[in-house]
Short mmCIF file of C-alpha atoms in Angstrom, two decimals:
data_model
loop_
_atom_site.label_atom_id
_atom_site.label_comp_id
_atom_site.label_asym_id
_atom_site.label_seq_id
_atom_site.Cartn_x
_atom_site.Cartn_y
_atom_site.Cartn_z
CA MET A 1 0.00 0.00 0.00
CA THR A 2 2.88 2.35 -0.63
CA ALA A 3 3.18 4.93 -3.34
CA THR A 4 5.37 4.35 -6.34
CA ASN A 5 8.71 6.09 -6.67
CA ALA A 6 7.58 8.24 -9.57
CA ARG A 7 6.99 11.89 -8.77
CA PRO A 8 4.47 14.30 -10.28
CA THR A 9 6.07 16.62 -12.78
CA ALA A 10 6.30 20.37 -12.38
CA ARG A 11 3.32 20.59 -14.70
CA ASP A 12 1.18 18.99 -11.99
CA THR A 13 1.66 22.01 -9.74
CA GLY A 14 3.08 24.83 -11.80
CA THR A 15 -0.30 26.10 -13.01
CA GLY A 16 -2.33 25.71 -9.92
CA GLY A 17 -1.57 25.60 -6.37
CA ALA A 18 0.27 26.27 -3.27
CA ALA A 19 -0.96 27.60 -0.03
CA ARG A 20 -0.03 30.91 1.40
CA ASP A 21 2.61 30.27 3.98
CA GLU A 22 0.68 31.69 6.88
CA ARG A 23 -2.44 29.56 6.48
CA PRO A 24 -2.96 26.56 8.77
CA GLY A 25 -3.72 23.19 7.20
CA PRO A 26 -7.02 21.36 7.83
CA GLY A 27 -7.22 19.54 11.12
CA THR A 28 -4.06 21.05 12.53
CA GLU A 29 -3.25 23.79 14.98
CA ALA A 30 -2.26 27.10 13.45
CA GLY A 31 1.44 26.70 14.10
CA ALA A 32 1.68 23.18 12.72
CA GLY A 33 -0.38 24.04 9.66
CA SER A 34 1.70 27.11 8.92
CA ASP A 35 4.91 25.12 9.16
CA ALA A 36 3.54 22.46 6.79
CA ALA A 37 2.46 25.11 4.31
CA GLN A 38 5.97 26.55 4.26
CA HIS A 39 7.47 23.23 3.28
CA ASP A 40 5.07 21.60 0.83
CA THR A 41 6.05 21.47 -2.83
CA VAL A 42 3.32 23.78 -4.05
CA ALA A 43 4.31 26.52 -1.61
CA SER A 44 7.75 26.50 -3.21
CA VAL A 45 6.18 26.83 -6.66
CA VAL A 46 4.12 29.81 -5.54
CA ARG A 47 7.13 31.54 -3.99
CA GLN A 48 8.99 31.13 -7.28
CA TRP A 49 6.12 32.63 -9.27
CA ARG A 50 5.86 35.52 -6.84
CA ALA A 51 9.54 36.26 -7.40
CA VAL A 52 9.05 36.25 -11.18
CA HIS A 53 5.71 38.12 -11.22
CA PRO A 54 5.22 39.91 -7.88
CA GLU A 55 2.39 41.95 -9.39
CA LEU A 56 0.18 38.89 -9.94
CA ASP A 57 -2.21 37.34 -7.42
CA THR A 58 -1.08 33.74 -6.99
CA GLY A 59 -3.99 32.91 -4.69
CA PRO A 60 -5.71 30.50 -7.13
CA MET A 61 -2.51 28.44 -7.30
CA GLU A 62 -2.70 27.94 -3.57
CA VAL A 63 -5.92 25.93 -3.92
CA ILE A 64 -5.86 24.38 -7.38
CA GLY A 65 -2.20 23.44 -7.24
CA ARG A 66 -2.64 21.58 -3.98
CA ILE A 67 -5.68 19.74 -5.30
CA ASN A 68 -3.71 18.71 -8.39
CA ARG A 69 -0.71 17.67 -6.32
CA CYS A 70 -2.78 15.59 -3.92
CA ALA A 71 -4.56 13.95 -6.84
CA ALA A 72 -1.24 13.10 -8.48
CA LEU A 73 0.14 11.55 -5.30
CA LEU A 74 -3.03 9.53 -4.71
CA GLN A 75 -2.96 8.27 -8.29
CA GLN A 76 0.65 7.23 -7.90
CA ALA A 77 -0.30 5.13 -4.89
CA GLU A 78 -2.26 3.08 -7.42
CA ASP A 79 -4.77 1.78 -4.89
CA ALA A 80 -3.09 -1.40 -3.71
CA PRO A 81 -6.31 -3.42 -3.15
CA LEU A 82 -7.38 -2.75 -6.73
CA ARG A 83 -3.95 -3.59 -8.08
CA ARG A 84 -3.99 -6.93 -6.30
CA ALA A 85 -7.34 -7.68 -7.96
CA GLY A 86 -5.90 -6.79 -11.36
CA LEU A 87 -8.10 -3.71 -11.73
CA SER A 88 -7.32 -0.10 -12.51
CA ARG A 89 -9.14 2.67 -10.68
CA ALA A 90 -11.04 3.48 -13.89
CA GLU A 91 -12.19 -0.13 -14.23
CA PHE A 92 -13.28 -0.27 -10.61
CA ASP A 93 -15.20 2.98 -11.01
CA LEU A 94 -17.07 1.43 -13.92
CA LEU A 95 -17.85 -1.76 -12.01
CA GLY A 96 -18.81 0.33 -9.00
CA ALA A 97 -21.25 2.40 -11.05
CA LEU A 98 -23.02 -0.77 -12.19
CA ARG A 99 -23.14 -2.04 -8.61
CA ARG A 100 -24.27 1.10 -6.79
CA THR A 101 -26.97 2.10 -9.28
CA GLY A 102 -28.46 -1.38 -9.04
CA HIS A 103 -29.64 -1.59 -12.63
CA GLU A 104 -28.42 -1.92 -16.19
CA LEU A 105 -26.67 1.03 -17.79
CA THR A 106 -25.86 1.87 -21.37
CA PRO A 107 -22.27 2.76 -22.33
CA GLY A 108 -23.32 6.40 -22.58
CA GLU A 109 -24.80 6.36 -19.09
CA LEU A 110 -21.65 4.71 -17.76
CA ALA A 111 -19.53 7.40 -19.39
CA ARG A 112 -21.53 10.08 -17.58
CA GLU A 113 -21.45 8.20 -14.27
CA THR A 114 -17.66 7.78 -14.38
CA PHE A 115 -16.70 11.08 -16.07
CA SER A 116 -15.09 9.11 -18.91
CA SER A 117 -15.12 9.34 -22.67
CA GLY A 118 -17.27 6.97 -24.68
CA ALA A 119 -14.19 5.46 -26.31
CA ALA A 120 -12.58 4.77 -22.92
CA VAL A 121 -15.75 3.11 -21.61
CA THR A 122 -16.02 0.94 -24.72
CA LYS A 123 -12.44 -0.27 -24.28
CA ARG A 124 -12.89 -1.02 -20.57
CA ILE A 125 -16.21 -2.78 -21.12
CA LYS A 126 -14.57 -5.03 -23.70
CA GLN A 127 -11.82 -5.98 -21.25
CA LEU A 128 -14.21 -6.52 -18.34
CA THR A 129 -16.55 -8.56 -20.49
CA GLU A 130 -13.69 -10.80 -21.55
CA ARG A 131 -12.88 -11.33 -17.86
CA GLY A 132 -16.46 -12.38 -17.18
CA LEU A 133 -17.18 -9.42 -14.90
CA VAL A 134 -19.67 -7.59 -17.12
CA GLU A 135 -22.25 -8.84 -19.58
CA ARG A 136 -24.17 -7.00 -22.25
CA ARG A 137 -27.72 -7.33 -23.45
CA GLY A 138 -28.91 -5.95 -26.77
CA ASP A 139 -31.88 -3.62 -26.86
CA THR A 140 -34.96 -5.30 -28.28
CA ARG A 141 -35.97 -2.16 -30.17
CA ASP A 142 -32.59 -0.75 -31.19
CA ARG A 143 -29.71 -3.12 -31.89
CA ARG A 144 -27.25 -0.25 -31.71
CA VAL A 145 -27.94 0.12 -27.98
CA ALA A 146 -26.34 -2.19 -25.42
CA HIS A 147 -27.42 -2.61 -21.82
CA LEU A 148 -24.65 -3.55 -19.40
CA ARG A 149 -24.79 -5.26 -16.03
CA LEU A 150 -22.49 -7.06 -13.64
CA THR A 151 -22.20 -10.81 -13.71
CA ASP A 152 -22.41 -12.65 -10.39
CA THR A 153 -18.61 -12.82 -10.48
CA GLY A 154 -18.37 -9.08 -11.07
CA ARG A 155 -20.75 -8.28 -8.23
CA ASP A 156 -18.89 -10.55 -5.83
CA LEU A 157 -15.59 -8.95 -6.83
CA VAL A 158 -16.85 -5.41 -6.17
CA ASP A 159 -18.43 -6.39 -2.86
CA GLY A 160 -15.22 -8.13 -1.80
CA ILE A 161 -12.90 -5.26 -2.74
CA LEU A 162 -14.94 -2.33 -1.43
CA PRO A 163 -14.34 -2.85 2.32
CA GLU A 164 -10.61 -3.30 1.74
CA GLN A 165 -10.46 -0.28 -0.54
CA LEU A 166 -12.25 1.89 2.01
CA ALA A 167 -9.85 0.71 4.72
CA TYR A 168 -6.94 1.63 2.45
CA GLU A 169 -8.36 5.10 1.79
CA THR A 170 -8.96 5.56 5.52
CA ALA A 171 -5.28 4.82 6.12
CA VAL A 172 -4.27 7.32 3.45
CA LEU A 173 -6.38 10.05 5.05
CA SER A 174 -5.21 9.26 8.57
CA VAL A 175 -2.63 12.03 8.22
CA LEU A 176 -5.56 14.37 8.96
CA ALA A 177 -7.54 14.44 12.18
CA PRO A 178 -11.18 13.27 11.78
CA GLU A 179 -12.52 16.80 12.20
CA GLY A 180 -10.07 18.00 9.57
CA GLN A 181 -11.31 15.34 7.17
CA GLY A 182 -14.87 16.51 7.74
CA ASP A 183 -13.95 20.13 7.13
CA LEU A 184 -12.04 19.21 3.98
CA ALA A 185 -14.90 17.07 2.66
CA ALA A 186 -17.35 19.94 3.18
CA LEU A 187 -15.09 22.45 1.43
CA LEU A 188 -14.48 20.11 -1.51
CA ALA A 189 -18.20 19.35 -1.78
CA ASP A 190 -18.98 23.06 -1.92
CA LEU A 191 -16.26 23.66 -4.52
CA LEU A 192 -17.36 20.71 -6.65
CA SER A 193 -21.03 21.66 -6.66
CA ARG A 194 -20.20 25.21 -7.69
CA LEU A 195 -17.75 24.12 -10.39
CA GLU A 196 -20.19 21.61 -11.84
CA GLY A 197 -22.59 24.48 -12.35
CA ARG A 198 -20.06 26.92 -13.77
CA MET A 199 -17.47 25.02 -15.79
CA GLY A 200 -19.63 24.91 -18.92
CA ALA A 201 -19.92 28.70 -18.87
CA LEU A 202 -16.19 29.13 -18.23
CA ARG A 203 -15.33 26.96 -21.26
CA ALA A 204 -17.61 28.98 -23.56
#
């Protein structure tokens, strides 16, 4: 359950994120949080940008960069329980969507549920079908439409992995106090709900 040796590139943090040095981290006392902020990788990136462009507000980097950095580190950990089962995170997300919704889904619905492209879902479904974890049923009215569901083997696999995966994620987050985790979850939920409503307009 250890992270790989690879490190995120500068691109992972150079366009978004470091925290201002004086801000405490979630779930920590002010002094400890401030000290951590002074030494994380993104804080160094922000200090460098401030030296190059002192006239610019680097505040957005302090949030987005840290989110990107944390995501990169978590992805590098590669979710040991999933790896032992021979699954990628993307494949498990697809299987999980079929399990938690409790009904058949089309490839398009799976793409929306897992924030994936249609081509990526098609490739993963092919692999999971070949492994006997997913089965497809043709639509009686439109042969171009497929309905996908878990096999008994697929359902048992998801149900077996989920408790171990949650325990693994709990261990990863144990670096934060429980109240800090709650605060962070609330902040991320607020950010996500707002972004989901605005990103379309920002892209336009």
